[in-house]
XYZ file of C-alpha atoms in Angstrom:
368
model
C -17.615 -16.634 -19.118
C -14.234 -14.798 -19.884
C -14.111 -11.543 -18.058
C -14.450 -7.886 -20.664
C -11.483 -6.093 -20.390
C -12.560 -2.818 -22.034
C -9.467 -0.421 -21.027
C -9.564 3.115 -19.863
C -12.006 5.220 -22.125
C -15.104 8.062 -21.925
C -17.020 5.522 -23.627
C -20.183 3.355 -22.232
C -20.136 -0.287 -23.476
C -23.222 -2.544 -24.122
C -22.844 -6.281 -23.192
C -25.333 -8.583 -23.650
C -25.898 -12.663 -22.696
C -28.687 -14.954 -21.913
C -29.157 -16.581 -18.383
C -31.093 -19.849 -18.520
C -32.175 -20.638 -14.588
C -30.949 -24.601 -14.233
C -32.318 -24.170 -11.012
C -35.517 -24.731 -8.699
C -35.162 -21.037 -7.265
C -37.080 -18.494 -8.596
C -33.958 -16.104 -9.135
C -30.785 -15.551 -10.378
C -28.038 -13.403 -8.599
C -25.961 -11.286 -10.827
C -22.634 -11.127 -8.882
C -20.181 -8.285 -10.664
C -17.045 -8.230 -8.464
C -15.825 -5.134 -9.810
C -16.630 -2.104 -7.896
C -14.468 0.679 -10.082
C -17.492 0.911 -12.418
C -18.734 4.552 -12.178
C -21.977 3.697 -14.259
C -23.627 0.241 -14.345
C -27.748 -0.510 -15.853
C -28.849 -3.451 -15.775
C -31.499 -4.714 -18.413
C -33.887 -7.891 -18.198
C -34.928 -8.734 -22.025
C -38.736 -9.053 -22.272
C -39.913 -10.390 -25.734
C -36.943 -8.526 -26.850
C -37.408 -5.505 -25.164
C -35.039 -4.240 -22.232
C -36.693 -3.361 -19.197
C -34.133 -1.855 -16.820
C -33.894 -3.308 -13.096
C -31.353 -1.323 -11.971
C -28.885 1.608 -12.301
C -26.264 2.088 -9.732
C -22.409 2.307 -9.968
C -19.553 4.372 -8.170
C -21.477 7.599 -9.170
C -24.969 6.599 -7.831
C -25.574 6.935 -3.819
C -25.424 3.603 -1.841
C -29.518 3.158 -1.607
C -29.831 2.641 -5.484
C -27.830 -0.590 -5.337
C -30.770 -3.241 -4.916
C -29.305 -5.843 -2.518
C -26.636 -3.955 -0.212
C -22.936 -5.288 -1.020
C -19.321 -3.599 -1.622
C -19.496 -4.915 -5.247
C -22.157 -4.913 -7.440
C -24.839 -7.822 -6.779
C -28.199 -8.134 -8.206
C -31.366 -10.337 -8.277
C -32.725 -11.265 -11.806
C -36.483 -12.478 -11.872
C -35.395 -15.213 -13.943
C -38.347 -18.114 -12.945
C -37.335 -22.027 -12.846
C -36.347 -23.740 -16.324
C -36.620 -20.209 -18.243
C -33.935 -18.566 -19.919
C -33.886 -14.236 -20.226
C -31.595 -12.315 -22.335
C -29.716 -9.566 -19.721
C -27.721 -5.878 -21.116
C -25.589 -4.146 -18.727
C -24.304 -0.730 -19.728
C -21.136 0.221 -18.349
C -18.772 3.130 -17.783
C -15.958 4.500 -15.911
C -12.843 6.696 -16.481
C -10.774 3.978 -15.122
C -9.403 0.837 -16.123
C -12.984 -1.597 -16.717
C -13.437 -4.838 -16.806
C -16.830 -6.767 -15.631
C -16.342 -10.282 -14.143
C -19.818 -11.744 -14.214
C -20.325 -14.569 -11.959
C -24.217 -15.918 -10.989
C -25.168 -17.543 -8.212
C -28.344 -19.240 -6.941
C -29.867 -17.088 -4.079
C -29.569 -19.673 -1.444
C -25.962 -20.290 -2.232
C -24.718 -16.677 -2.939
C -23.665 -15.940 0.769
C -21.581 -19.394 0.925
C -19.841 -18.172 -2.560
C -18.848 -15.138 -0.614
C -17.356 -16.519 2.011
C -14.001 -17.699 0.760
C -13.489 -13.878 -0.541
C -14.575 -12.230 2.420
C -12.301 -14.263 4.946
C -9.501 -13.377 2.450
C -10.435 -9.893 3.221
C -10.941 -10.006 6.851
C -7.417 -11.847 7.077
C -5.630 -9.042 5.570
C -7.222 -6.171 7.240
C -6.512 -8.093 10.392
C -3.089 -8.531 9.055
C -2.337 -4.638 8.569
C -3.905 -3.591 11.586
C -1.648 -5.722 13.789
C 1.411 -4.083 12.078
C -0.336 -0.453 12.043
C -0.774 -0.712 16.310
C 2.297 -2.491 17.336
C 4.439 0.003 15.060
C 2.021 3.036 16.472
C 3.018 1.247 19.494
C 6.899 1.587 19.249
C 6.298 5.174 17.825
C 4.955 5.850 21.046
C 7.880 4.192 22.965
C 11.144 5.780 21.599
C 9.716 8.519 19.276
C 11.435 7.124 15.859
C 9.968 9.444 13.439
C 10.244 6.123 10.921
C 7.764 4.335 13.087
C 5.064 7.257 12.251
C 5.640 7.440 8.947
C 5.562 3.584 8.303
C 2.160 3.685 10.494
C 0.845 6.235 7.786
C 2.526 3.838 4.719
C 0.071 0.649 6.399
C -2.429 3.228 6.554
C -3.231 4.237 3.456
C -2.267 0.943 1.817
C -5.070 -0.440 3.314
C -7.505 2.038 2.538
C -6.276 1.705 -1.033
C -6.956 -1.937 -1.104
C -10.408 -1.245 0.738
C -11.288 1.758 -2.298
C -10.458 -1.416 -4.957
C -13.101 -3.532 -3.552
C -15.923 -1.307 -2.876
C -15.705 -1.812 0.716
C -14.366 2.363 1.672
C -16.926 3.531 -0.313
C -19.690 1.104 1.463
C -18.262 1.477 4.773
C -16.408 4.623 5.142
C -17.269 7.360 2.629
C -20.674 6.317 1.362
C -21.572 9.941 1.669
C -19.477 11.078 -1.584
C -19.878 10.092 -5.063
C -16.790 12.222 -6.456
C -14.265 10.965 -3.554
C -15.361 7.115 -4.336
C -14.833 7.516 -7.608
C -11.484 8.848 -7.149
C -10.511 7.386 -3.810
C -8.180 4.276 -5.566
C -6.019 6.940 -7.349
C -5.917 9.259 -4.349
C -5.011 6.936 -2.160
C -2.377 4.993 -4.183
C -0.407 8.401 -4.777
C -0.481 9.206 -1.107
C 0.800 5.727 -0.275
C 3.632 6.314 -3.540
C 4.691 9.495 -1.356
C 4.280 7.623 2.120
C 6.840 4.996 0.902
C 9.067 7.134 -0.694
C 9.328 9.091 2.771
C 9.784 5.730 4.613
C 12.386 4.916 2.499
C 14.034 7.892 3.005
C 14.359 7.349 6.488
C 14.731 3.872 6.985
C 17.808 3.687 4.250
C 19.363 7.345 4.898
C 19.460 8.142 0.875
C 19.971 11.540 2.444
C 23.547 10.333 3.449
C 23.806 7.246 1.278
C 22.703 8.780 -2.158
C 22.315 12.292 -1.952
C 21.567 13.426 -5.565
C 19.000 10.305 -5.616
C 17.420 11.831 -2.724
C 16.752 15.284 -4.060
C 15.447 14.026 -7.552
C 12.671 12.201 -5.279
C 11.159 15.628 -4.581
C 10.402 16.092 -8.528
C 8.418 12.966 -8.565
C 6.113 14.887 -6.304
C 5.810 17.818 -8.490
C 4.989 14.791 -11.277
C 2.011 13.677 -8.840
C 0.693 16.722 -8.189
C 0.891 17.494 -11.989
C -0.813 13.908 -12.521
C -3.312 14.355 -9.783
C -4.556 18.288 -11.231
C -5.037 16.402 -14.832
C -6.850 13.244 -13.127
C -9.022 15.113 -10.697
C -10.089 18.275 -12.548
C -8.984 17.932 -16.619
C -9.169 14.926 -18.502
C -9.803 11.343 -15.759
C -8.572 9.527 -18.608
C -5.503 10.448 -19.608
C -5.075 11.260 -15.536
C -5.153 7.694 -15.090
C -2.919 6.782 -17.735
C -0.224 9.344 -16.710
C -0.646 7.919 -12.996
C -0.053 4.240 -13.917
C 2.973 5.306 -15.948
C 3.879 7.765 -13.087
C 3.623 4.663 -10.371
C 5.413 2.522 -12.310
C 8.679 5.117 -12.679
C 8.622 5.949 -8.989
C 8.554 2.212 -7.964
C 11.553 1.369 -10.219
C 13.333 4.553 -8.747
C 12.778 3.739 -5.082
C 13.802 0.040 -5.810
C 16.576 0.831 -8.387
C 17.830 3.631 -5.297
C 17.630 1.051 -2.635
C 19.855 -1.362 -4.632
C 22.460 1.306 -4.597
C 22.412 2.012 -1.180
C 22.264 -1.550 -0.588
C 25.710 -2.202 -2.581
C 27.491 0.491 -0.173
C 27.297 -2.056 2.520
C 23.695 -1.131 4.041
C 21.601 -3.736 5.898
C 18.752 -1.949 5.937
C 18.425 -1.085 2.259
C 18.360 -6.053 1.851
C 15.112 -5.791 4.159
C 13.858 -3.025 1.756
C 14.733 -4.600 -1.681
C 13.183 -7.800 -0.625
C 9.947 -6.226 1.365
C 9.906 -3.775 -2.406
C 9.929 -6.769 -4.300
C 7.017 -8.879 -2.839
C 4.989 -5.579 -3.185
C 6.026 -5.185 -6.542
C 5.804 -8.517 -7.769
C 2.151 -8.154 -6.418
C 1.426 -5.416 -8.541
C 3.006 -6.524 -11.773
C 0.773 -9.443 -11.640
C -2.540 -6.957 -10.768
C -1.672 -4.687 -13.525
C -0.654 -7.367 -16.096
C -4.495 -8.974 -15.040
C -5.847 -5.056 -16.137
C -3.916 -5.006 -19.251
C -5.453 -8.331 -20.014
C -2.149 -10.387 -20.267
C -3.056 -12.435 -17.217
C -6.482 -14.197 -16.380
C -8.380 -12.650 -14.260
C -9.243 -14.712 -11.162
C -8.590 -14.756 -7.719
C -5.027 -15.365 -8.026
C -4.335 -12.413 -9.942
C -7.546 -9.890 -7.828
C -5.842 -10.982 -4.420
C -1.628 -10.561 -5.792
C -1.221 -6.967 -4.622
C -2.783 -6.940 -0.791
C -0.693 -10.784 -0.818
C 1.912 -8.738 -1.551
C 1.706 -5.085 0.298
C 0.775 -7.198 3.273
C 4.156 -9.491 3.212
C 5.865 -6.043 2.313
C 4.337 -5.297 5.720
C 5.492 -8.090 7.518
C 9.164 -7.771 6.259
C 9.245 -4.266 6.782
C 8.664 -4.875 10.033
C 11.118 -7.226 10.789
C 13.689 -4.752 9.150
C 12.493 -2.145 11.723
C 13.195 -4.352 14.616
C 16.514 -5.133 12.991
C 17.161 -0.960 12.822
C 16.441 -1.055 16.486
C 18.601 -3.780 17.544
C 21.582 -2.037 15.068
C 20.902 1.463 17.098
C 21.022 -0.425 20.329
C 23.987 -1.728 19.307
C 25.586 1.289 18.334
C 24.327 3.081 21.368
C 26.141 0.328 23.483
C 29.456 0.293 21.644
C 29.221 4.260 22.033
C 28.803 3.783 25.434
C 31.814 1.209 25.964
C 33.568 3.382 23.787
C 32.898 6.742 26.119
C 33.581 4.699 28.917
C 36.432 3.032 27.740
C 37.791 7.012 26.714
C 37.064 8.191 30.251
C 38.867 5.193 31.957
C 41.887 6.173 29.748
C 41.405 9.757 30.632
C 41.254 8.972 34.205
C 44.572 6.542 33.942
C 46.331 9.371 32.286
C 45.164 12.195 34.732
C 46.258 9.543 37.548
C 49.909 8.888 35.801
C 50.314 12.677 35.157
C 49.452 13.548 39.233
C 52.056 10.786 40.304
C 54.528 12.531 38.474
C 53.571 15.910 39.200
C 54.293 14.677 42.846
C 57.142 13.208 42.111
C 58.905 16.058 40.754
C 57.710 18.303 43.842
C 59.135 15.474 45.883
C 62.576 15.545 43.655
C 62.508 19.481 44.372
C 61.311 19.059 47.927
C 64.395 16.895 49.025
C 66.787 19.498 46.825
C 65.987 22.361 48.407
C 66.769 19.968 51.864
C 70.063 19.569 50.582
C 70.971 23.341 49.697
C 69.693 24.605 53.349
C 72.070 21.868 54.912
C-alpha cells in the first residue's frame, strides 16, 4: 500500500480499505508507524456501517491506545478467510502521512524487531558520546564540551519525540507538550548547534559580522515558536521548516568561510554538517513526498545526526590535541625567552664587572 502523504493542514482526512485475513489467526494488527498524528479513529465496517474500535492519537492520554506501543498499533477482529472494510480518521497540525503496515498477531513482535534494534543502536550510540564528552567537560572545563553535551542532548530527544517513544516513555503525562515536543525540541537543538559552532570555529574572531547576524535567527525562532505554539500550528510549522532550513545553510555556508581562512576545525564541522544535513534533506524530501517512504528514508536523519556525532567528536579531540600543542610551543617559547633573558642578564653582569675591573686597576695606577 503506498503511504498518504496529506501535508500540513486543520483538516481531518477519511481513508478507507478492505483487509481480507489470509490467515489462520483470528486477528489482524493494524501497525501505523507514524506517531505525529494528533487525532487517529479507527472504524471496523459492519454490513456497511462503521463501528469505531478506537480513538487515540498525540492528543488522547496513553491508556486510550488499545495495545501499548510508541506508534500507533491496533487489533482488528477480522476472523479467518473474512475480509472487513476499515476508516481511519486522521488529523494533526503537522506534516501527516499514515504508513499502514498489518501484521499477523503472532508475528507482529518479530516485525518489530529490526526497527527497534535500529533504535536501541542509536540511543546507545548518542549516549556514549553524551558521557564521555560530559566526561572531558568535567576534566578541563571546556565550555564547548557542555554545550556539545546539550547539542547530543536534545538531538536525541528530538529523534525520540518523532517516534512516539518521549511521549510513551518520558512525558506521557502531557498532551500539549507531545504534540509539540518535535518542533520544540528541533529549535532548541537549531540554537544548541549554532552555539557549538560558535565556539568550536571562533566565528567570533574568524567572521565577526556572521557571528552577530546569528543572534537574529533567534529573534526568527522565537517569532516562529509564539506563531506555532499559541497562533496558527500550521503556518508555525511551515515558517519553522523554512526557518530550519535558512539557519542550516547559514551555519554551513559560515563554516565554509571560516574554513577557507585556513581553520582546521571549521573541515571537521563542514563534513560532521553535511552528514547531518544530507540526513535531513532525504527526511524532508520523504515528507514532501518526493522520496518513498521506507526505512531508508524514516531512519536518514538519526543515521545522520548520529555520524555528525561521531565526527564531531573526533574534531573535539583534534581541538584538544591543537591546544596542547599550542600550550607546549608557548611553553618552549617562554622558556626559550627566559633562557635568552637569563644569557643576556649573564653577558650584561660580565661586563658590568669588567668595566669595574678596568676602573679598579685605573684608579691602581693614579695612586702609584
Amino acid at each position: 500500500m503506498d503511504v498518504p502523504n496529506l501535508g500540513v493542514s486543520t483538516s481531518a482526512y477519511w481513508i478507507r480499505f478492505d483487509v481480507k485475513n489470509d490467515t489462520d489467526e483470528d486477528a489482524v494488527i493494524l501497525d501505523i508507524q507514524h506517531a505525529e498524528i494528533e487525532e487517529l479513529d479507527v472504524y471496523l465496517l459492519e454490513d456497511d456501517v462503521p463501528v469505531r474500535i478506537a480513538s487515540t492519537g498525540q492528543n488522547a492520554p496513553l491508556d486510550s491506545r488499545t495495545i501499548a506501543q510508541p506508534e500507533f498499533v491496533f487489533s482488528l477482529p477480522i476472523a479467518s478467510a473474512e475480509e472487513r472494510g476499515v476508516l481511519l480518521r486522521v488529523k494533526s497540525d503537522k506534516q501527516l502521512q499514515v504508513p499502514v503496515q498489518l501484521h499477523m498477531p503472532s508475528r507482529f513482535s518479530e516485525s518489530r524487531s529490526m526497527k527497534n534494534l535500529t533504535i536501541g543502536a542509536y540511543i546507545g550510540i548518542m549516549l556514549v558520546m553524551l558521557f564521555y564528552n560530559l566526561f572531558v567537560y568535567f576534566s578541563i572545563r571546556d565550555r564547548s564540551y557542555f554545550i556539545y553535551v546539550a547539542y547530543i542532548l536534545l538531538v536525541c530527544l528530538t529523534q525520540l519525540a518523532f517516534w512516539g517513544h518521549g511521549q510513551y516513555y518520558l512525558w506521557g503525562g502531557s498532551q500539549w507538550f507531545s504534540i509539540k515536543a518535535s518542533l520544540i525540541f528541533t529549535f532548541a537543538t537549531a540554537i544548541a548547534s549554532s552555539e557549538f559552532m560558535k565556539r568550536f570555529i571562533n566565528t567570533r574572531e574568524h567572521v565577526p559580522i556572521m557571528h552577530r547576524w546569528l543572534s537574529a535567527f533567534y529573534v526568527l525562532i522565537g517569532v516562529v515558536m509564539a506563531i506555532y505554539l499559541f497562533i496558527a500550528p500550521p503556518l508555525g510549522y511551515k515558517l519553522a521548516q523554512l526557518t530550519a532550513g535558512l539557519l542550516a545553510t547559514y551555519l554551513f555556508v559560515t563554516a565554509i568561510i571560516v574554513w577557507r581562512k585556513g581553520s582546521r576545525q571549521a573541515g571537521y564541522f563542514i563534513l560532521a554538517w553535511t552528514a547531518f544535513l544530507t540526513g535531513t534533506m532525504v527526511f524532508t524530501l520523504k515528507d514532501m513526498g518526493i522520496l518513498p517512504y521506507n526505512d531508508l528514508t524514516v531512519f536518514t536523519m538519526p543515521i545522520g545526526s548520529a555520524v555528525e556525532g561521531v565526527l564531531l567528536s573526533f574534531g573535539l579531540a583534534d581541538r584538544i590535541n591543537i591546544l596542547r600543542r599550542e600550550k607546549e610551543r608557548s611553553q618552549a617559547e617562554s622558556l626559550a625567552m627566559a633562557q635568552e633573558n637569563e644569557r643576556l642578564i649573564r653577558e650584561q653582569n660580565m661586563e658590568l664587572e669588567r668595566k669595574v675591573h678596568l676602573m679598579s686597576s685605573s684608579s691602581l695606577d693614579l695612586d702609584m
